[in-house]
Coordinates of C-alpha atoms and ligand atoms in Angstrom, one line a residue:
M6 CA -6.5 18.6 20.8
T7 CA -5.8 15.1 22.3
R8 CA -2.3 13.9 22.4
K9 CA -1.4 11.9 19.3
P10 CA -1.5 8.2 20.1
Y11 CA 1.8 6.5 20.0
R12 CA 3.5 3.3 21.0
D13 CA 2.9 3.5 24.7
D14 CA -0.7 2.4 23.7
P15 CA -0.8 -1.1 22.3
D16 CA -3.6 0.0 20.0
W17 CA -2.0 3.2 18.8
W18 CA -2.4 2.1 15.1
K19 CA -6.2 2.0 15.5
S20 CA -6.5 5.8 15.8
S21 CA -3.4 6.9 13.6
A22 CA -3.0 7.4 10.0
I23 CA 0.0 5.8 8.3
Y24 CA 2.0 7.6 5.6
Q25 CA 3.7 5.6 2.9
I26 CA 7.0 7.0 1.5
Y27 CA 8.4 5.6 -1.7
P28 CA 11.9 6.8 -0.9
R29 CA 13.2 6.9 -4.4
S30 CA 10.6 9.5 -5.4
F31 CA 10.1 11.6 -2.1
C32 CA 13.0 14.0 -1.6
D33 CA 16.5 14.1 -2.9
S34 CA 19.1 15.6 -0.6
N35 CA 22.2 15.4 -2.7
A36 CA 21.2 16.1 -6.3
D37 CA 21.8 12.6 -7.6
G38 CA 18.2 12.6 -8.9
I39 CA 17.1 9.8 -6.4
G40 CA 15.3 10.5 -3.2
D41 CA 17.0 9.5 0.1
I42 CA 16.9 9.2 3.8
P43 CA 18.4 12.5 4.7
G44 CA 15.6 14.0 2.3
I45 CA 12.9 12.2 4.4
I46 CA 14.4 13.6 7.6
S47 CA 14.2 17.1 6.1
K48 CA 10.4 16.6 5.6
L49 CA 9.6 15.2 9.0
D50 CA 8.1 18.6 10.2
Y51 CA 5.7 18.5 7.2
L52 CA 4.6 15.0 8.1
A53 CA 4.2 15.8 11.8
D54 CA 2.1 18.8 10.8
L55 CA -0.1 16.4 8.7
G56 CA -0.7 14.5 11.9
I57 CA 0.4 11.1 10.9
G58 CA 1.3 8.3 13.6
A59 CA 3.7 6.3 11.4
I60 CA 5.6 6.1 8.1
W61 CA 5.6 2.9 6.1
L62 CA 8.9 3.1 4.2
S63 CA 9.1 1.2 1.1
P64 CA 12.4 -0.8 1.0
V65 CA 15.6 1.0 1.5
Y66 CA 17.9 -1.9 1.9
T67 CA 21.0 -2.8 -0.1
S68 CA 19.6 -3.8 -3.5
P69 CA 20.6 -3.9 -7.2
M70 CA 17.2 -2.1 -7.8
E71 CA 15.9 -4.2 -10.5
D72 CA 12.5 -3.7 -8.7
N73 CA 13.4 -0.5 -6.9
G74 CA 14.5 -2.2 -3.7
Y75 CA 11.9 -4.9 -3.6
D76 CA 14.9 -7.1 -4.5
I77 CA 17.0 -7.1 -1.3
A78 CA 20.7 -8.1 -1.4
D79 CA 21.3 -7.4 2.4
Y80 CA 18.5 -7.1 4.9
R81 CA 20.8 -5.5 7.5
D82 CA 22.2 -2.6 5.5
I83 CA 20.9 0.4 3.6
A84 CA 21.3 1.0 -0.2
P85 CA 24.1 3.7 -0.6
E86 CA 21.8 5.8 -2.9
F87 CA 19.4 6.1 0.0
G88 CA 22.0 6.6 2.8
T89 CA 23.6 4.7 5.7
L90 CA 22.5 2.7 8.6
A91 CA 23.4 5.8 10.7
D92 CA 21.0 7.8 8.5
M93 CA 18.3 5.2 9.3
D94 CA 19.0 5.4 13.0
R95 CA 18.7 9.2 12.8
L96 CA 15.4 8.8 11.0
I97 CA 14.0 6.4 13.6
A98 CA 15.2 8.9 16.3
A99 CA 14.0 12.1 14.7
A100 CA 10.6 10.5 13.8
A101 CA 10.2 9.3 17.5
Q102 CA 10.8 12.9 18.7
R103 CA 7.6 13.8 16.8
R104 CA 5.7 10.7 18.0
I105 CA 5.9 9.1 14.6
G106 CA 7.0 5.4 14.2
I107 CA 8.8 4.0 11.2
V108 CA 7.3 0.8 9.7
M109 CA 9.8 -1.0 7.6
D110 CA 8.9 -2.9 4.4
L111 CA 9.6 -6.7 5.0
V112 CA 10.3 -8.5 1.7
V113 CA 10.7 -12.0 2.6
N114 CA 8.8 -14.0 -0.1
H115 CA 12.0 -13.5 -2.2
T116 CA 15.5 -12.0 -1.9
S117 CA 17.7 -10.5 -4.7
S118 CA 19.8 -13.0 -6.6
D119 CA 22.6 -10.8 -5.3
H120 CA 21.9 -11.9 -1.8
E121 CA 24.6 -14.0 -0.2
W122 CA 22.2 -16.7 0.6
F123 CA 21.5 -17.1 -3.2
A124 CA 25.2 -17.0 -4.1
E125 CA 25.8 -19.8 -1.7
A126 CA 22.7 -21.8 -2.7
R127 CA 23.5 -21.8 -6.4
S128 CA 27.1 -22.6 -5.7
S129 CA 26.3 -26.4 -5.7
R130 CA 23.4 -28.8 -5.2
E131 CA 25.1 -29.8 -2.0
S132 CA 25.4 -26.2 -0.6
P133 CA 23.9 -26.1 3.1
K134 CA 21.9 -23.1 1.7
R135 CA 20.6 -24.8 -1.4
D136 CA 17.3 -25.4 0.3
Y137 CA 16.8 -21.8 1.3
Y138 CA 15.4 -21.4 -2.3
I139 CA 13.0 -23.5 -4.5
W140 CA 14.8 -25.7 -7.0
R141 CA 13.4 -28.3 -9.4
D142 CA 14.7 -30.4 -12.1
P143 CA 13.9 -29.6 -15.7
A144 CA 11.0 -31.2 -17.3
P145 CA 11.8 -34.2 -19.5
D146 CA 12.2 -31.9 -22.6
G147 CA 14.6 -29.7 -20.7
G148 CA 12.1 -26.9 -20.2
P149 CA 10.8 -25.4 -17.0
P150 CA 9.2 -27.9 -14.5
N151 CA 5.7 -26.5 -14.9
T152 CA 3.7 -23.6 -16.5
L153 CA 3.8 -21.2 -13.6
R154 CA 4.0 -17.7 -14.9
S155 CA 6.0 -14.8 -13.2
Y156 CA 3.8 -11.7 -12.2
F157 CA 6.3 -9.7 -14.2
G158 CA 6.0 -11.7 -17.4
G159 CA 7.4 -15.0 -18.6
S160 CA 8.0 -18.3 -16.9
A161 CA 8.3 -18.2 -13.2
W162 CA 11.3 -20.7 -13.5
A163 CA 14.8 -19.8 -14.5
L164 CA 17.5 -22.3 -15.3
D165 CA 20.8 -22.2 -13.3
E166 CA 23.0 -23.6 -15.9
A167 CA 25.9 -24.4 -13.6
T168 CA 23.8 -26.8 -11.5
G169 CA 21.3 -27.7 -14.0
Q170 CA 18.2 -27.0 -12.0
Y171 CA 15.5 -24.3 -12.3
Y172 CA 14.8 -22.0 -9.4
L173 CA 11.5 -20.4 -8.8
H174 CA 11.0 -16.6 -9.2
L175 CA 7.3 -15.3 -9.0
F176 CA 8.6 -11.9 -9.7
A177 CA 11.6 -11.0 -11.8
P178 CA 14.5 -13.5 -12.4
G179 CA 16.5 -11.4 -10.1
Q180 CA 14.2 -12.2 -7.3
P181 CA 14.4 -15.8 -6.4
D182 CA 11.6 -17.1 -4.0
L183 CA 12.6 -18.3 -0.7
N184 CA 11.7 -21.7 0.7
W185 CA 9.6 -21.1 3.8
E186 CA 9.5 -24.9 4.5
N187 CA 13.1 -24.6 5.6
P188 CA 13.2 -23.9 9.5
D189 CA 16.8 -22.5 9.4
L190 CA 15.6 -19.9 6.8
R191 CA 12.7 -19.0 9.0
A192 CA 14.9 -18.5 11.9
E193 CA 17.2 -16.3 9.9
I194 CA 14.4 -14.1 9.0
Y195 CA 13.0 -13.9 12.6
A196 CA 16.5 -12.9 13.8
M197 CA 16.7 -10.2 11.2
M198 CA 13.2 -8.8 12.1
N199 CA 14.3 -8.7 15.8
W200 CA 17.4 -6.9 14.9
W201 CA 15.2 -4.2 13.3
L202 CA 12.7 -4.2 16.0
D203 CA 15.5 -3.8 18.6
R204 CA 16.6 -0.7 16.7
G205 CA 13.3 0.9 17.5
I206 CA 11.0 0.6 14.5
A207 CA 7.3 0.5 14.9
G208 CA 6.5 -2.5 12.8
F209 CA 6.5 -4.1 9.4
R210 CA 4.6 -4.0 6.1
M211 CA 5.0 -7.5 4.8
D212 CA 5.3 -7.7 1.1
V213 CA 3.2 -10.4 -0.7
I214 CA 3.1 -12.2 2.6
D215 CA 0.2 -14.5 1.4
L216 CA 2.7 -16.1 -1.0
I217 CA 5.1 -17.6 1.5
G218 CA 3.1 -20.8 2.1
K219 CA 3.2 -21.6 -1.8
E220 CA 3.2 -25.1 -3.2
P221 CA 4.7 -24.6 -6.7
D222 CA 4.2 -28.2 -7.7
R223 CA 0.6 -28.0 -7.1
Q224 CA 0.5 -24.5 -8.7
I225 CA -0.8 -23.1 -5.3
L226 CA 0.6 -19.7 -4.7
N227 CA -1.5 -17.6 -2.4
N228 CA -2.8 -18.9 0.8
G229 CA -1.0 -22.1 0.9
P230 CA -1.6 -24.7 3.5
R231 CA 1.0 -23.6 5.9
L232 CA 0.7 -19.9 5.6
H233 CA -1.0 -19.4 9.0
D234 CA 1.4 -21.7 10.8
Y235 CA 4.2 -19.5 9.5
L236 CA 2.5 -16.3 10.5
K237 CA 1.8 -17.6 14.1
E238 CA 5.3 -18.7 14.4
M239 CA 6.6 -15.3 13.2
H240 CA 4.4 -13.6 15.6
R241 CA 5.5 -15.7 18.5
E242 CA 9.2 -15.2 17.5
T243 CA 9.2 -11.5 16.8
L244 CA 6.2 -9.4 17.2
A245 CA 4.6 -10.7 20.5
G246 CA 4.8 -8.4 23.5
R247 CA 6.0 -5.4 21.3
N248 CA 3.4 -2.6 20.5
V249 CA 4.2 -2.8 16.7
L250 CA 2.0 -2.7 13.7
A251 CA 2.2 -5.6 11.3
V252 CA 0.2 -5.3 8.0
G253 CA 0.4 -8.0 5.4
E254 CA 0.0 -7.4 1.7
T255 CA -2.5 -10.1 0.5
W256 CA -3.8 -9.8 -3.0
E257 CA -6.1 -12.8 -2.9
A258 CA -7.5 -12.2 0.7
T259 CA -11.4 -12.6 1.0
P260 CA -13.1 -10.9 4.0
E261 CA -13.3 -14.3 5.7
M262 CA -9.6 -14.6 5.4
G263 CA -9.2 -11.1 6.7
V264 CA -10.5 -12.4 10.1
L265 CA -8.0 -15.2 10.2
F266 CA -5.1 -12.9 9.5
S267 CA -6.1 -10.1 11.9
G268 CA -8.6 -11.6 14.4
R269 CA -7.8 -11.1 18.2
S270 CA -7.0 -14.8 19.0
S271 CA -5.2 -15.3 15.6
N272 CA -1.9 -13.9 16.8
E273 CA -0.8 -13.3 13.3
L274 CA -1.1 -9.7 11.9
S275 CA -2.6 -6.3 13.0
M276 CA -4.3 -6.1 9.5
V277 CA -3.9 -6.9 5.9
F278 CA -4.1 -4.8 2.6
Q279 CA -6.8 -6.4 0.7
F280 CA -7.3 -5.5 -3.1
Q281 CA -10.9 -6.4 -3.9
H282 CA -11.8 -2.8 -4.5
V283 CA -8.8 -2.6 -6.9
T284 CA -9.1 -5.8 -8.9
C285 CA -12.8 -5.6 -9.4
F286 CA -11.9 -2.9 -12.1
W287 CA -9.4 -5.2 -14.0
G288 CA -10.5 -6.8 -17.2
E289 CA -9.8 -10.2 -18.6
A290 CA -6.2 -9.1 -19.4
G291 CA -5.7 -8.1 -15.9
K292 CA -4.6 -4.6 -15.0
W293 CA -3.6 -3.6 -18.6
D294 CA -7.2 -4.0 -19.4
P295 CA -9.0 -1.6 -17.1
K296 CA -12.8 -1.6 -16.7
P297 CA -14.8 1.6 -16.0
F298 CA -15.3 2.7 -12.4
D299 CA -18.8 1.6 -11.0
L300 CA -19.6 2.9 -7.5
V301 CA -21.9 0.0 -6.6
V302 CA -19.2 -2.5 -7.3
F303 CA -16.7 -0.3 -5.3
K304 CA -19.0 0.0 -2.3
K305 CA -19.8 -3.7 -2.3
A306 CA -16.1 -4.7 -2.1
L307 CA -15.5 -2.2 0.8
N308 CA -18.8 -2.8 2.6
D309 CA -18.3 -6.5 2.6
W310 CA -14.9 -6.1 4.3
Q311 CA -16.4 -3.7 6.8
R312 CA -19.2 -6.1 7.6
A313 CA -16.9 -9.2 7.9
L314 CA -14.5 -7.5 10.3
A315 CA -17.1 -5.7 12.4
S316 CA -16.5 -7.5 15.7
D317 CA -13.1 -9.1 15.1
G318 CA -10.2 -8.3 12.9
W319 CA -9.2 -5.0 11.6
N320 CA -9.3 -3.3 8.2
S321 CA -6.6 -1.2 6.3
L322 CA -8.2 1.8 4.5
F323 CA -6.3 2.7 1.3
I324 CA -7.1 4.0 -2.2
S325 CA -3.5 4.2 -3.5
N326 CA 0.0 2.9 -3.1
H327 CA 3.3 2.6 -5.0
D328 CA 1.8 -0.2 -7.2
L329 CA -1.5 1.5 -8.1
P330 CA -2.7 4.4 -10.2
R331 CA -3.3 7.7 -8.4
A332 CA -6.6 7.6 -6.5
V333 CA -7.9 10.9 -7.9
S334 CA -7.2 9.7 -11.5
R335 CA -8.6 6.1 -10.9
Y336 CA -11.7 6.8 -8.7
G337 CA -12.2 10.6 -8.9
D338 CA -12.2 13.1 -11.7
A339 CA -8.7 14.7 -12.1
T340 CA -9.9 17.0 -15.0
D341 CA -13.1 18.7 -14.0
H342 CA -13.5 18.1 -10.3
W343 CA -10.0 17.7 -9.1
R344 CA -10.2 19.2 -5.6
E345 CA -13.7 18.1 -4.9
S346 CA -13.1 14.5 -6.0
A347 CA -9.8 14.2 -4.2
T348 CA -11.2 15.4 -1.1
A349 CA -14.4 13.3 -1.4
L350 CA -12.3 10.1 -1.9
A351 CA -10.4 11.1 1.3
T352 CA -13.5 11.7 3.2
V353 CA -15.1 8.2 2.8
N354 CA -11.7 6.4 3.0
H355 CA -10.7 8.0 6.3
L356 CA -14.0 7.8 8.0
M357 CA -14.6 4.1 7.6
R358 CA -13.5 1.6 10.4
G359 CA -9.9 0.6 10.2
T360 CA -6.5 2.3 9.7
P361 CA -6.1 4.8 6.9
Y362 CA -3.1 4.9 4.7
V363 CA -2.0 8.0 2.8
Y364 CA 0.3 7.3 -0.1
Q365 CA 3.0 10.3 -0.6
G366 CA 1.4 13.0 -2.8
E367 CA -2.2 11.6 -2.3
E368 CA -2.6 14.4 0.3
I369 CA -2.2 17.1 -2.3
G370 CA -4.1 15.3 -4.9
M371 CA -1.3 14.3 -7.1
T372 CA -2.5 12.6 -10.4
N373 CA -1.3 9.9 -12.8
A374 CA 1.9 10.4 -14.7
G375 CA 0.4 10.9 -18.2
F376 CA 3.1 8.9 -19.8
T377 CA 2.3 8.3 -23.5
A378 CA 5.7 6.6 -24.7
I379 CA 7.3 3.4 -23.4
D380 CA 10.7 5.0 -22.8
Q381 CA 9.1 7.3 -20.1
Y382 CA 8.4 4.2 -18.0
R383 CA 11.1 2.8 -15.5
D384 CA 8.9 0.0 -14.0
V385 CA 10.2 -3.5 -14.5
E386 CA 6.6 -4.9 -14.6
T387 CA 5.3 -2.4 -17.1
L388 CA 8.5 -2.8 -19.3
N389 CA 8.5 -6.6 -19.3
H390 CA 4.8 -6.9 -20.1
Y391 CA 5.2 -4.4 -22.9
E392 CA 7.9 -6.4 -24.5
E393 CA 5.9 -9.5 -24.0
T394 CA 2.8 -8.1 -25.6
V395 CA 4.9 -6.7 -28.6
A396 CA 6.6 -10.0 -29.0
A397 CA 3.3 -12.0 -29.1
G398 CA 2.0 -9.5 -31.8
G399 CA -0.2 -7.5 -29.5
D400 CA -1.1 -3.9 -30.0
P401 CA 1.5 -1.5 -28.3
K402 CA -1.0 1.3 -28.4
A403 CA -3.6 -0.7 -26.5
F404 CA -1.0 -1.7 -24.0
L405 CA 0.2 1.9 -23.5
A406 CA -3.3 3.0 -22.8
G407 CA -3.7 0.3 -20.2
A408 CA -0.4 1.4 -18.7
A409 CA -1.4 5.0 -18.6
A410 CA -4.4 3.9 -16.6
N411 CA -3.0 1.2 -14.3
G412 CA 0.9 1.1 -14.6
R413 CA 2.8 1.3 -11.4
D414 CA 4.8 4.3 -12.5
N415 CA 1.8 6.5 -12.2
A416 CA 2.4 6.5 -8.4
R417 CA 6.2 6.9 -8.7
T418 CA 6.7 10.3 -10.4
P419 CA 8.5 12.7 -7.9
M420 CA 6.6 14.2 -5.0
Q421 CA 5.6 17.7 -5.9
W422 CA 7.0 20.0 -3.3
T423 CA 7.0 23.3 -5.3
A424 CA 6.1 24.8 -8.6
A425 CA 9.8 25.2 -9.3
K426 CA 12.0 23.1 -11.7
N427 CA 11.6 19.4 -10.9
A428 CA 9.0 20.3 -8.4
G429 CA 11.5 20.9 -5.7
F430 CA 12.2 17.2 -5.6
T431 CA 15.9 17.3 -6.7
A432 CA 18.5 19.9 -7.8
G433 CA 19.7 17.2 -10.3
V434 CA 18.1 15.1 -13.0
P435 CA 15.2 13.1 -11.6
W436 CA 15.4 9.2 -12.2
I437 CA 11.9 9.5 -13.6
E438 CA 9.9 12.4 -15.1
V439 CA 8.3 15.0 -12.9
N440 CA 4.6 15.5 -13.7
A441 CA 4.2 18.7 -15.6
N442 CA 1.2 19.6 -13.4
H443 CA 3.6 20.4 -10.5
A444 CA 3.2 23.9 -11.5
T445 CA -0.2 23.9 -10.1
I446 CA -0.5 20.8 -7.8
N447 CA 2.2 21.1 -5.2
V448 CA 2.7 21.3 -1.4
E449 CA 3.8 25.0 -1.3
A450 CA 0.7 26.1 -3.1
Q451 CA -1.5 24.3 -0.5
I452 CA 0.1 24.8 2.7
G453 CA -1.5 27.9 3.8
D454 CA -4.9 27.3 2.1
E455 CA -7.7 26.1 4.2
K456 CA -9.6 24.7 1.3
S457 CA -6.9 22.7 -0.1
V458 CA -6.7 18.9 -0.5
L459 CA -3.8 19.0 2.1
A460 CA -5.9 20.9 4.7
H461 CA -8.8 18.4 4.1
Y462 CA -6.4 15.4 4.9
R463 CA -5.1 17.2 8.0
T464 CA -8.6 17.6 9.2
L465 CA -9.5 14.0 8.6
I466 CA -6.4 12.7 10.4
A467 CA -6.9 14.9 13.4
L468 CA -10.7 13.9 13.6
R469 CA -9.8 10.1 13.9
Q470 CA -7.5 11.0 16.8
S471 CA -9.9 12.9 18.7
H472 CA -13.2 10.9 18.2
K473 CA -13.6 7.4 19.2
V474 CA -16.6 6.9 17.0
I475 CA -14.3 7.2 14.1
S476 CA -11.6 4.9 15.3
L477 CA -13.8 2.4 17.0
G478 CA -17.4 2.9 16.1
D479 CA -19.6 0.6 14.2
Y480 CA -20.1 0.9 10.5
I481 CA -23.5 1.0 8.9
P482 CA -23.8 1.4 5.1
F483 CA -26.8 3.0 3.5
L484 CA -28.1 3.1 -0.1
E485 CA -25.8 0.3 -1.1
D486 CA -27.3 0.1 -4.7
D487 CA -27.3 3.9 -5.3
P488 CA -24.9 4.5 -8.3
R489 CA -24.0 8.0 -7.2
L490 CA -24.2 8.2 -3.5
F491 CA -21.7 6.8 -0.9
V492 CA -23.4 7.2 2.5
F493 CA -22.6 5.5 5.8
E494 CA -23.1 6.0 9.5
R495 CA -20.7 5.3 12.4
R496 CA -22.1 4.7 15.8
L497 CA -20.4 4.3 19.3
D498 CA -22.8 4.4 22.3
D499 CA -24.7 7.5 21.9
T500 CA -22.5 9.1 19.4
R501 CA -23.2 9.2 15.6
L502 CA -21.3 10.2 12.6
V503 CA -23.1 10.5 9.3
V504 CA -20.9 10.5 6.2
V505 CA -22.4 11.7 2.9
C506 CA -20.6 11.8 -0.5
N507 CA -21.8 12.5 -4.1
F508 CA -19.5 10.3 -6.0
S509 CA -20.3 11.9 -9.4
G510 CA -19.7 15.0 -11.4
E511 CA -23.4 15.8 -11.5
P512 CA -25.6 17.7 -8.9
T513 CA -27.5 14.9 -7.2
E514 CA -30.5 14.7 -5.1
F515 CA -30.3 12.9 -1.8
A516 CA -33.5 11.6 -0.3
V517 CA -32.4 11.0 3.3
P518 CA -33.6 7.7 4.6
P519 CA -35.6 8.4 7.8
D520 CA -33.3 6.4 10.1
L521 CA -30.4 8.4 9.0
E522 CA -31.8 11.8 9.7
T523 CA -29.6 13.8 12.1
S524 CA -28.4 17.2 13.0
G525 CA -25.2 18.0 14.8
E526 CA -21.9 19.5 13.9
C527 CA -20.3 19.5 10.6
V528 CA -16.8 18.3 11.2
V529 CA -15.4 18.1 7.8
F530 CA -16.7 19.2 4.3
N531 CA -15.4 20.1 0.9
H532 CA -18.3 22.3 -0.4
T533 CA -20.6 23.8 2.1
P534 CA -20.8 23.1 5.9
R535 CA -24.0 21.2 6.7
D536 CA -25.3 20.7 10.2
R537 CA -28.5 18.8 9.2
V538 CA -29.0 15.6 7.3
A539 CA -32.7 15.4 6.5
G540 CA -35.5 15.6 3.8
T541 CA -34.3 15.9 0.3
M542 CA -30.8 17.5 0.0
H543 CA -29.2 18.8 -3.1
L544 CA -25.6 17.9 -3.4
A545 CA -23.1 19.6 -5.6
P546 CA -20.8 17.5 -7.8
W547 CA -18.4 15.5 -5.5
E548 CA -19.8 17.2 -2.4
A549 CA -18.8 15.3 0.8
F550 CA -19.3 16.0 4.4
A551 CA -19.7 14.5 7.8
V552 CA -22.1 15.3 10.6
L553 CA -21.2 14.4 14.2
A554 CA -24.2 14.1 16.7
Ligands
TEU608 O1 3.6 -6.3 -5.0 C1 2.9 -7.5 -5.3 C2 2.2 -7.6 -6.6 O2 2.0 -8.8 -6.9 C3 1.8 -6.5 -7.4 O3 2.1 -5.3 -7.0 C4 2.2 -6.8 -8.8 O4 3.4 -6.0 -8.8 C5 1.3 -6.4 -9.8 O5 1.0 -5.0 -9.7 C6 0.1 -7.1 -10.0 O6 -0.1 -7.2 -11.4 C7 4.5 -6.2 -4.1 C8 5.2 -4.9 -4.0 O7 4.3 -4.0 -3.5 C9 5.7 -4.5 -5.3 O8 6.1 -3.2 -5.4 C10 6.8 -5.5 -5.7 O9 7.2 -5.2 -7.0 C11 6.4 -6.9 -5.6 O10 5.6 -7.1 -4.4 C12 7.5 -7.8 -5.5 O11 8.2 -7.6 -4.3
CA609 CA1 19.8 11.4 -3.4

């Protein structure tokens, strides 16, 4: 096997898979019911064996945890429930020994209201830090300055009674938005980023980064006029000359914008997380109102990004994260074809062009939480919207159905390590319920099983490292209007990789287009190994395979 790419290669992230850890739910070392950094260190051999090149660590900084750490009170220290700065240094070093980088979550659209900047800013209108945040006078009737809504429900403006002005919070009231127009604020953020980079981290995942150029008076939030100026400045001041990965979370990015963020001469980001393949299945009332899955719509979203970034720019490939439902529940069939659909989804996701991300537990096919009552939920977004819905006379049952499909806690139940009590996640009482199906879906049950979901992920990750056609080859979609088949080809010089997947629970006939016919080596499969793609093929439910020629 080729040596795993690492930070001695500037493009290491093009042939690596990145593993996302949601620390609160990964592994608890001290029985307080909350996952922590020593717990992560204890699982590094598991992650090394999976073959990943880096860990994206959701926030571990000091925080009152109103939004599980996405509300940061001190960017340069660690929340006590997660550990200490010394633990963090140990994690960086222990990961580096295994050629695994640590990518920190950078949450700089907002801080916690407990951050010292905000305490100073709200102390008086004359405070030198006042302008680090976004303040407006009340409307003539004393109400909020405009109708902007928070993503977590309610007005996006909160009144600070002492100083008589409103501050902007696009998320919870405890998450005041920073004012990126202030150059001193920007300099403080870059200094903090360099402080972390100098500690040896491998890069940043940048939370809602497309919001930092907002113009709240004009109700412009995403992709504000100065966004790209800020990102270029940030790159110059922090990332330039270091072989680090920078991935921006951009909910509103279109494929054209993807090139602006990640193109060679942009000097902004390595890549962005785009969400068109997620939001295309949200209804009129948004995520609480899910639409049924439609493969043609799904392929169009993904294929459009593949096409737009074919010669410049770079894609992130992901089907789940800590804000989304579990992939096998959302896109697959967790009931009747659990293993087949989990492996099929992984096959297409990992074999496209870009950098694949694996969200903790995805590699063992973890499923949605299955919560039916509001008191099972912990997520601020879900709880706030529930209250808002009920207060407005909405139907709580309908809301709970939406939350069961798309609520963020689906991804936040504890990692399922074993069949034992609490899934081996904690010896204490977990902060959120463990999914009952840990009795059958867990790491221990899959670790020695060649047919497991886990083994399939290991194979896919290794293939990317050893075959340039996967990391760098062109992407050519086939049968784009077919409602069941997800088929594409990758090509690099004379090497071809043909990827075929039956995205349905029915046996399906596949009439191979003549220009796709090939024979070679079956490098990955979830049903039967196939070395020929030709004629009319009969695919089993959720069958997926790839042939290298
Ligand atoms: O998420 C941004 C975001 O807008 C969505 O996740 C949002 O929470 C919702 O699902 C859309 O309806 C990022 C983080 O990933 C998330 O965990 C944080 O809560 C949020 O930013 C605030 O920092
Ligand atoms: Ca703990």
